[in-house]
mmCIF file of C-alpha atoms in Angstrom:
data_model
loop_
_atom_site.group_PDB
_atom_site.id
_atom_site.type_symbol
_atom_site.label_atom_id
_atom_site.label_comp_id
_atom_site.label_asym_id
_atom_site.label_seq_id
_atom_site.Cartn_x
_atom_site.Cartn_y
_atom_site.Cartn_z
ATOM 1 C CA UNK A 1 9.116 -0.971 -11.572
ATOM 2 C CA UNK A 2 8.942 -3.694 -8.962
ATOM 3 C CA UNK A 3 12.317 -2.834 -8.121
ATOM 4 C CA UNK A 4 12.051 0.573 -7.726
ATOM 5 C CA UNK A 5 9.237 -0.150 -5.243
ATOM 6 C CA UNK A 6 10.610 -2.532 -2.835
ATOM 7 C CA UNK A 7 13.699 0.171 -2.524
ATOM 8 C CA UNK A 8 10.967 2.759 -1.396
ATOM 9 C CA UNK A 9 9.510 0.552 0.839
ATOM 10 C CA UNK A 10 12.867 -0.733 2.280
ATOM 11 C CA UNK A 11 13.568 3.207 3.150
ATOM 12 C CA UNK A 12 10.135 3.272 4.519
ATOM 13 C CA UNK A 13 10.960 0.397 6.742
ATOM 14 C CA UNK A 14 14.374 2.067 7.918
ATOM 15 C CA UNK A 15 12.735 5.328 8.257
ATOM 16 C CA UNK A 16 10.192 4.103 10.672
ATOM 17 C CA UNK A 17 13.013 2.211 12.459
ATOM 18 C CA UNK A 18 13.648 5.651 13.809
ATOM 19 C CA UNK A 19 10.086 6.420 14.428
ATOM 20 C CA UNK A 20 9.893 3.514 16.652
ATOM 21 C CA UNK A 21 13.082 3.858 18.469
ATOM 22 C CA UNK A 22 11.940 7.368 19.445
ATOM 23 C CA UNK A 23 9.043 5.912 20.530
ATOM 24 C CA UNK A 24 10.348 2.889 22.998
ATOM 25 C CA UNK A 25 13.607 4.413 23.805
ATOM 26 C CA UNK A 26 12.969 6.785 26.944
ATOM 27 C CA UNK A 27 9.941 4.590 28.754
ATOM 28 C CA UNK A 28 12.203 1.445 28.088
ATOM 29 C CA UNK A 29 15.724 2.374 28.058
ATOM 30 C CA UNK A 30 18.122 2.076 25.454
ATOM 31 C CA UNK A 31 19.475 -1.860 26.322
ATOM 32 C CA UNK A 32 16.242 -3.102 27.172
ATOM 33 C CA UNK A 33 14.752 -1.633 23.815
ATOM 34 C CA UNK A 34 17.590 -3.001 21.766
ATOM 35 C CA UNK A 35 17.588 -6.723 22.973
ATOM 36 C CA UNK A 36 14.076 -7.035 22.509
ATOM 37 C CA UNK A 37 14.742 -5.384 18.369
ATOM 38 C CA UNK A 38 17.511 -7.983 17.815
ATOM 39 C CA UNK A 39 15.623 -10.764 19.430
ATOM 40 C CA UNK A 40 12.121 -9.570 17.506
ATOM 41 C CA UNK A 41 14.477 -9.660 14.520
ATOM 42 C CA UNK A 42 16.013 -13.149 15.409
ATOM 43 C CA UNK A 43 13.270 -15.205 15.430
ATOM 44 C CA UNK A 44 11.881 -13.505 12.338
ATOM 45 C CA UNK A 45 14.664 -14.223 10.229
ATOM 46 C CA UNK A 46 14.490 -18.036 12.742
ATOM 47 C CA UNK A 47 11.317 -18.611 11.242
ATOM 48 C CA UNK A 48 11.992 -17.659 7.684
ATOM 49 C CA UNK A 49 15.133 -20.023 7.824
ATOM 50 C CA UNK A 50 12.627 -23.057 8.291
ATOM 51 C CA UNK A 51 10.612 -21.743 5.306
ATOM 52 C CA UNK A 52 13.914 -21.499 3.281
ATOM 53 C CA UNK A 53 15.483 -24.734 4.651
ATOM 54 C CA UNK A 54 18.327 -22.935 5.134
ATOM 55 C CA UNK A 55 21.097 -23.975 8.388
ATOM 56 C CA UNK A 56 22.791 -21.184 10.209
ATOM 57 C CA UNK A 57 25.640 -23.507 11.477
ATOM 58 C CA UNK A 58 26.167 -19.865 14.248
ATOM 59 C CA UNK A 59 28.912 -21.741 16.206
ATOM 60 C CA UNK A 60 31.601 -22.659 13.006
ATOM 61 C CA UNK A 61 31.103 -19.000 12.528
ATOM 62 C CA UNK A 62 30.651 -17.472 15.441
ATOM 63 C CA UNK A 63 33.964 -15.313 16.066
ATOM 64 C CA UNK A 64 32.406 -13.714 12.274
ATOM 65 C CA UNK A 65 29.057 -13.113 13.117
ATOM 66 C CA UNK A 66 30.053 -11.797 16.629
ATOM 67 C CA UNK A 67 32.021 -9.007 14.693
ATOM 68 C CA UNK A 68 29.227 -8.559 12.441
ATOM 69 C CA UNK A 69 26.963 -8.327 15.150
ATOM 70 C CA UNK A 70 28.905 -5.852 17.659
ATOM 71 C CA UNK A 71 29.292 -3.579 14.604
ATOM 72 C CA UNK A 72 26.649 -3.946 12.195
ATOM 73 C CA UNK A 73 23.896 -4.207 14.474
ATOM 74 C CA UNK A 74 24.107 -4.205 19.072
ATOM 75 C CA UNK A 75 26.655 -1.058 18.841
ATOM 76 C CA UNK A 76 24.971 1.685 16.306
ATOM 77 C CA UNK A 77 21.307 0.116 17.426
ATOM 78 C CA UNK A 78 22.244 0.762 21.431
ATOM 79 C CA UNK A 79 24.033 4.170 20.274
ATOM 80 C CA UNK A 80 20.926 5.436 18.186
ATOM 81 C CA UNK A 81 18.385 3.970 21.282
ATOM 82 C CA UNK A 82 20.587 6.468 23.589
ATOM 83 C CA UNK A 83 20.587 9.459 21.232
ATOM 84 C CA UNK A 84 17.066 8.993 20.025
ATOM 85 C CA UNK A 85 15.777 9.406 23.757
ATOM 86 C CA UNK A 86 16.721 13.267 22.820
ATOM 87 C CA UNK A 87 17.094 13.863 19.317
ATOM 88 C CA UNK A 88 13.854 13.858 16.671
ATOM 89 C CA UNK A 89 13.239 11.333 14.027
ATOM 90 C CA UNK A 90 14.350 13.631 11.377
ATOM 91 C CA UNK A 91 17.860 14.260 12.804
ATOM 92 C CA UNK A 92 18.553 10.882 13.940
ATOM 93 C CA UNK A 93 17.698 9.509 10.178
ATOM 94 C CA UNK A 94 20.151 12.065 8.526
ATOM 95 C CA UNK A 95 22.823 11.191 10.872
ATOM 96 C CA UNK A 96 22.423 7.479 10.023
ATOM 97 C CA UNK A 97 22.850 8.636 6.394
ATOM 98 C CA UNK A 98 26.645 9.709 7.100
ATOM 99 C CA UNK A 99 27.376 5.660 7.609
ATOM 100 C CA UNK A 100 28.503 5.698 3.691
ATOM 101 C CA UNK A 101 30.911 8.314 4.429
ATOM 102 C CA UNK A 102 32.474 6.570 7.513
ATOM 103 C CA UNK A 103 32.781 3.679 5.383
ATOM 104 C CA UNK A 104 34.383 5.289 2.348
ATOM 105 C CA UNK A 105 36.929 6.997 4.995
ATOM 106 C CA UNK A 106 37.777 4.291 7.179
ATOM 107 C CA UNK A 107 38.078 1.971 3.949
ATOM 108 C CA UNK A 108 40.549 4.938 2.196
ATOM 109 C CA UNK A 109 42.589 4.124 5.953
ATOM 110 C CA UNK A 110 41.864 0.646 6.035
ATOM 111 C CA UNK A 111 43.343 0.158 2.276
ATOM 112 C CA UNK A 112 46.003 3.054 2.577
ATOM 113 C CA UNK A 113 45.236 4.258 -0.157
ATOM 114 C CA UNK A 114 44.111 9.000 -1.045
ATOM 115 C CA UNK A 115 40.853 10.279 -1.317
ATOM 116 C CA UNK A 116 39.400 11.158 -4.715
ATOM 117 C CA UNK A 117 38.774 14.697 -5.463
ATOM 118 C CA UNK A 118 34.789 13.550 -5.784
ATOM 119 C CA UNK A 119 35.249 11.760 -2.180
ATOM 120 C CA UNK A 120 36.822 14.714 -0.885
ATOM 121 C CA UNK A 121 34.363 17.101 -2.035
ATOM 122 C CA UNK A 122 31.359 14.764 -0.575
ATOM 123 C CA UNK A 123 32.924 14.473 2.957
ATOM 124 C CA UNK A 124 32.909 18.086 2.654
ATOM 125 C CA UNK A 125 29.404 18.555 1.505
ATOM 126 C CA UNK A 126 28.906 16.031 4.288
ATOM 127 C CA UNK A 127 30.377 17.542 6.886
ATOM 128 C CA UNK A 128 28.607 20.941 6.073
ATOM 129 C CA UNK A 129 25.558 19.370 6.262
ATOM 130 C CA UNK A 130 25.962 17.286 9.556
ATOM 131 C CA UNK A 131 26.870 21.176 10.822
ATOM 132 C CA UNK A 132 23.956 22.993 9.602
ATOM 133 C CA UNK A 133 21.437 19.774 11.536
ATOM 134 C CA UNK A 134 23.760 19.802 14.388
ATOM 135 C CA UNK A 135 24.415 23.475 14.801
ATOM 136 C CA UNK A 136 20.610 24.132 15.114
ATOM 137 C CA UNK A 137 19.498 20.866 17.006
ATOM 138 C CA UNK A 138 22.214 22.236 19.599
ATOM 139 C CA UNK A 139 20.747 25.874 19.430
ATOM 140 C CA UNK A 140 16.845 24.408 20.058
ATOM 141 C CA UNK A 141 17.252 21.544 22.482
ATOM 142 C CA UNK A 142 20.555 23.213 24.293
ATOM 143 C CA UNK A 143 24.070 22.121 25.332
ATOM 144 C CA UNK A 144 21.599 18.252 26.058
ATOM 145 C CA UNK A 145 22.144 17.421 22.716
ATOM 146 C CA UNK A 146 25.642 17.420 22.304
ATOM 147 C CA UNK A 147 26.440 13.719 23.332
ATOM 148 C CA UNK A 148 23.165 12.269 21.866
ATOM 149 C CA UNK A 149 24.438 13.708 18.441
ATOM 150 C CA UNK A 150 27.991 12.472 18.990
ATOM 151 C CA UNK A 151 26.582 9.390 19.901
ATOM 152 C CA UNK A 152 24.710 8.748 16.995
ATOM 153 C CA UNK A 153 27.411 9.633 14.581
ATOM 154 C CA UNK A 154 29.687 7.286 16.455
ATOM 155 C CA UNK A 155 27.096 4.619 15.591
ATOM 156 C CA UNK A 156 26.613 5.815 12.088
ATOM 157 C CA UNK A 157 30.641 5.438 12.022
ATOM 158 C CA UNK A 158 30.574 1.949 13.562
ATOM 159 C CA UNK A 159 27.950 1.485 10.310
ATOM 160 C CA UNK A 160 31.296 2.174 7.798
ATOM 161 C CA UNK A 161 33.911 -0.021 10.268
ATOM 162 C CA UNK A 162 31.000 -3.028 9.151
ATOM 163 C CA UNK A 163 30.724 -2.703 5.914
ATOM 164 C CA UNK A 164 34.313 -2.299 5.449
ATOM 165 C CA UNK A 165 34.921 -5.482 7.954
ATOM 166 C CA UNK A 166 32.548 -7.211 5.367
ATOM 167 C CA UNK A 167 34.670 -6.876 2.374
ATOM 168 C CA UNK A 168 37.564 -9.007 4.193
ATOM 169 C CA UNK A 169 35.125 -10.988 6.278
ATOM 170 C CA UNK A 170 34.894 -15.416 5.875
ATOM 171 C CA UNK A 171 32.422 -15.701 3.284
ATOM 172 C CA UNK A 172 28.670 -16.153 4.130
ATOM 173 C CA UNK A 173 25.469 -16.657 2.384
ATOM 174 C CA UNK A 174 24.017 -12.733 3.083
ATOM 175 C CA UNK A 175 20.759 -14.309 4.911
ATOM 176 C CA UNK A 176 23.120 -16.274 6.853
ATOM 177 C CA UNK A 177 24.886 -12.947 7.909
ATOM 178 C CA UNK A 178 22.083 -11.913 8.730
ATOM 179 C CA UNK A 179 20.330 -14.258 10.595
ATOM 180 C CA UNK A 180 23.544 -14.823 12.666
ATOM 181 C CA UNK A 181 24.503 -11.410 13.585
ATOM 182 C CA UNK A 182 21.178 -11.217 14.776
ATOM 183 C CA UNK A 183 21.510 -13.963 17.206
ATOM 184 C CA UNK A 184 24.925 -12.077 18.458
ATOM 185 C CA UNK A 185 23.606 -9.110 19.046
ATOM 186 C CA UNK A 186 21.506 -11.040 21.673
ATOM 187 C CA UNK A 187 23.799 -12.365 23.219
ATOM 188 C CA UNK A 188 26.184 -9.015 23.628
ATOM 189 C CA UNK A 189 23.537 -7.323 24.312
ATOM 190 C CA UNK A 190 21.630 -9.164 27.017
ATOM 191 C CA UNK A 191 24.437 -8.348 30.119
ATOM 192 C CA UNK A 192 23.950 -4.493 30.088
ATOM 193 C CA UNK A 193 20.074 -5.073 30.506
ATOM 194 C CA UNK A 194 20.188 -5.798 34.572
ATOM 195 C CA UNK A 195 22.084 -1.691 34.178
ATOM 196 C CA UNK A 196 19.362 0.280 32.108
ATOM 197 C CA UNK A 197 16.129 -1.002 33.677
ATOM 198 C CA UNK A 198 12.519 -0.260 32.054
ATOM 199 C CA UNK A 199 11.672 3.372 32.898
ATOM 200 C CA UNK A 200 8.037 3.198 32.673
ATOM 201 C CA UNK A 201 4.863 1.355 32.600
ATOM 202 C CA UNK A 202 5.340 -0.678 29.194
ATOM 203 C CA UNK A 203 1.885 -0.296 27.474
ATOM 204 C CA UNK A 204 0.111 -1.874 23.795
ATOM 205 C CA UNK A 205 1.310 1.285 21.830
ATOM 206 C CA UNK A 206 5.127 0.992 22.893
ATOM 207 C CA UNK A 207 4.791 -3.258 22.850
ATOM 208 C CA UNK A 208 3.218 -2.598 19.495
ATOM 209 C CA UNK A 209 6.281 -0.151 18.314
ATOM 210 C CA UNK A 210 8.886 -2.774 19.588
ATOM 211 C CA UNK A 211 7.616 -5.624 17.709
ATOM 212 C CA UNK A 212 7.232 -3.411 14.372
ATOM 213 C CA UNK A 213 10.844 -2.488 14.985
ATOM 214 C CA UNK A 214 11.945 -5.830 15.198
ATOM 215 C CA UNK A 215 10.113 -8.229 13.215
ATOM 216 C CA UNK A 216 9.066 -5.667 10.516
ATOM 217 C CA UNK A 217 11.991 -3.249 10.415
ATOM 218 C CA UNK A 218 14.698 -4.727 11.308
ATOM 219 C CA UNK A 219 13.719 -8.748 10.579
ATOM 220 C CA UNK A 220 11.962 -8.919 7.358
ATOM 221 C CA UNK A 221 13.383 -5.330 6.184
ATOM 222 C CA UNK A 222 16.850 -7.571 6.163
ATOM 223 C CA UNK A 223 15.000 -9.905 4.027
ATOM 224 C CA UNK A 224 13.951 -6.968 0.971
ATOM 225 C CA UNK A 225 17.455 -5.732 1.619
ATOM 226 C CA UNK A 226 19.299 -9.098 0.575
ATOM 227 C CA UNK A 227 16.826 -9.872 -2.406
ATOM 228 C CA UNK A 228 17.782 -6.057 -3.626
ATOM 229 C CA UNK A 229 21.072 -6.981 -3.636
ATOM 230 C CA UNK A 230 20.442 -10.403 -5.572
ATOM 231 C CA UNK A 231 18.709 -8.391 -8.156
ATOM 232 C CA UNK A 232 19.798 -4.671 -8.670
ATOM 233 C CA UNK A 233 23.501 -5.776 -6.910
ATOM 234 C CA UNK A 234 25.154 -3.875 -3.607
ATOM 235 C CA UNK A 235 26.174 -0.513 -5.156
ATOM 236 C CA UNK A 236 22.270 -0.016 -6.502
ATOM 237 C CA UNK A 237 20.901 -1.106 -3.094
ATOM 238 C CA UNK A 238 22.601 1.293 -1.398
ATOM 239 C CA UNK A 239 20.336 3.759 -3.099
ATOM 240 C CA UNK A 240 18.478 3.421 -0.258
ATOM 241 C CA UNK A 241 20.743 5.048 2.307
ATOM 242 C CA UNK A 242 19.616 8.617 0.041
ATOM 243 C CA UNK A 243 15.963 7.787 0.373
ATOM 244 C CA UNK A 244 15.856 7.198 3.795
ATOM 245 C CA UNK A 245 16.222 10.643 5.430
ATOM 246 C CA UNK A 246 13.695 11.486 3.299
ATOM 247 C CA UNK A 247 10.873 8.836 4.757
ATOM 248 C CA UNK A 248 13.058 9.484 8.882
ATOM 249 C CA UNK A 249 11.532 12.984 7.968
ATOM 250 C CA UNK A 250 8.136 12.529 6.583
ATOM 251 C CA UNK A 251 7.522 10.044 9.758
ATOM 252 C CA UNK A 252 8.152 11.948 12.176
ATOM 253 C CA UNK A 253 6.044 15.129 11.037
ATOM 254 C CA UNK A 254 2.731 12.796 10.429
ATOM 255 C CA UNK A 255 3.065 10.609 13.668
ATOM 256 C CA UNK A 256 4.522 12.654 16.331
ATOM 257 C CA UNK A 257 3.995 16.276 14.897
ATOM 258 C CA UNK A 258 7.814 16.999 14.438
ATOM 259 C CA UNK A 259 8.466 20.373 13.059
ATOM 260 C CA UNK A 260 10.362 20.199 9.711
ATOM 261 C CA UNK A 261 12.723 23.067 9.745
ATOM 262 C CA UNK A 262 14.865 24.730 6.652
ATOM 263 C CA UNK A 263 17.543 22.888 8.662
ATOM 264 C CA UNK A 264 16.586 19.897 8.628
ATOM 265 C CA UNK A 265 15.749 19.852 4.811
ATOM 266 C CA UNK A 266 19.085 22.051 3.347
ATOM 267 C CA UNK A 267 21.465 19.364 6.060
ATOM 268 C CA UNK A 268 19.181 16.174 4.287
ATOM 269 C CA UNK A 269 20.666 17.585 1.104
ATOM 270 C CA UNK A 270 23.804 18.059 1.647
ATOM 271 C CA UNK A 271 24.097 15.105 3.291
ATOM 272 C CA UNK A 272 22.591 13.016 0.566
ATOM 273 C CA UNK A 273 24.466 15.010 -2.520
ATOM 274 C CA UNK A 274 28.011 15.030 -0.510
ATOM 275 C CA UNK A 275 26.825 10.503 0.297
ATOM 276 C CA UNK A 276 26.634 10.859 -3.794
ATOM 277 C CA UNK A 277 29.431 11.896 -4.705
ATOM 278 C CA UNK A 278 32.000 9.429 -1.641
ATOM 279 C CA UNK A 279 29.882 6.297 -3.010
ATOM 280 C CA UNK A 280 30.732 7.348 -6.656
ATOM 281 C CA UNK A 281 26.951 7.655 -7.848
ATOM 282 C CA UNK A 282 27.331 11.793 -8.398
ATOM 283 C CA UNK A 283 30.233 10.625 -11.488
ATOM 284 C CA UNK A 284 27.904 7.548 -12.581
ATOM 285 C CA UNK A 285 25.052 9.680 -12.312
ATOM 286 C CA UNK A 286 27.085 12.320 -14.629
ATOM 287 C CA UNK A 287 28.239 9.910 -16.684
ATOM 288 C CA UNK A 288 24.738 8.653 -17.682
ATOM 289 C CA UNK A 289 23.869 11.968 -19.430
ATOM 290 C CA UNK A 290 27.119 13.261 -20.719
ATOM 291 C CA UNK A 291 26.458 9.726 -23.018
ATOM 292 C CA UNK A 292 22.366 10.752 -23.599
#
């Protein structure tokens, strides 16, 4: 029961990250927003590391942290922040949930193995779901939605790259992976800040949103995620991916008054079911039903 509550808490936090990005992306600009986000996250994890008495040894694994930080944080965070200037919270959350699908495709290419029928079926469902969402957003927002949608999908693709890299990466403790990759992200994003300055007056609401995004939705959320991996296993912890779009839609509706269209619901259902087939959860679920 506690683990299920933790799983939903994590989904709520990561779903909330798209709300805070949406609030702060336009006034701060993508580079400043993400630099502050990863800095808050890194500092939060630094404080936690003191309490847990964990040594980072950043320079000993700097290449690993830079690669992981680039593909798992800096690049996708920037791309989603860019997209958030136009797209609503629910669209961002659903596009983000395609990451496991991209991860499966990249893994098949990486290992030069064929895709099973279930994976192919899941890919088709996921593509249809994204098409439903993308088609409506393009009609609703106009041509200016096309590039943000593409950049968000590239961000999800980047998560897929990070997942496959991590499988063959140097053996580093999960907490230190999160901690080190955040400091690496700080270094990677910093050079972009002068080219994308703050655009509007920074209000207390924006400061609060960025703090919540960095310290809570990134730093503390990573701690919760790695605790779930330890207690449930990586595959079970991955089920959080299926719940995030629900919270993304809910937070957008409650706090920004975003309309929950039929397209968003249909797109979310198709992407989630597709992801279940791609990651093998659908097969496991059906096998359990058969055993019962």
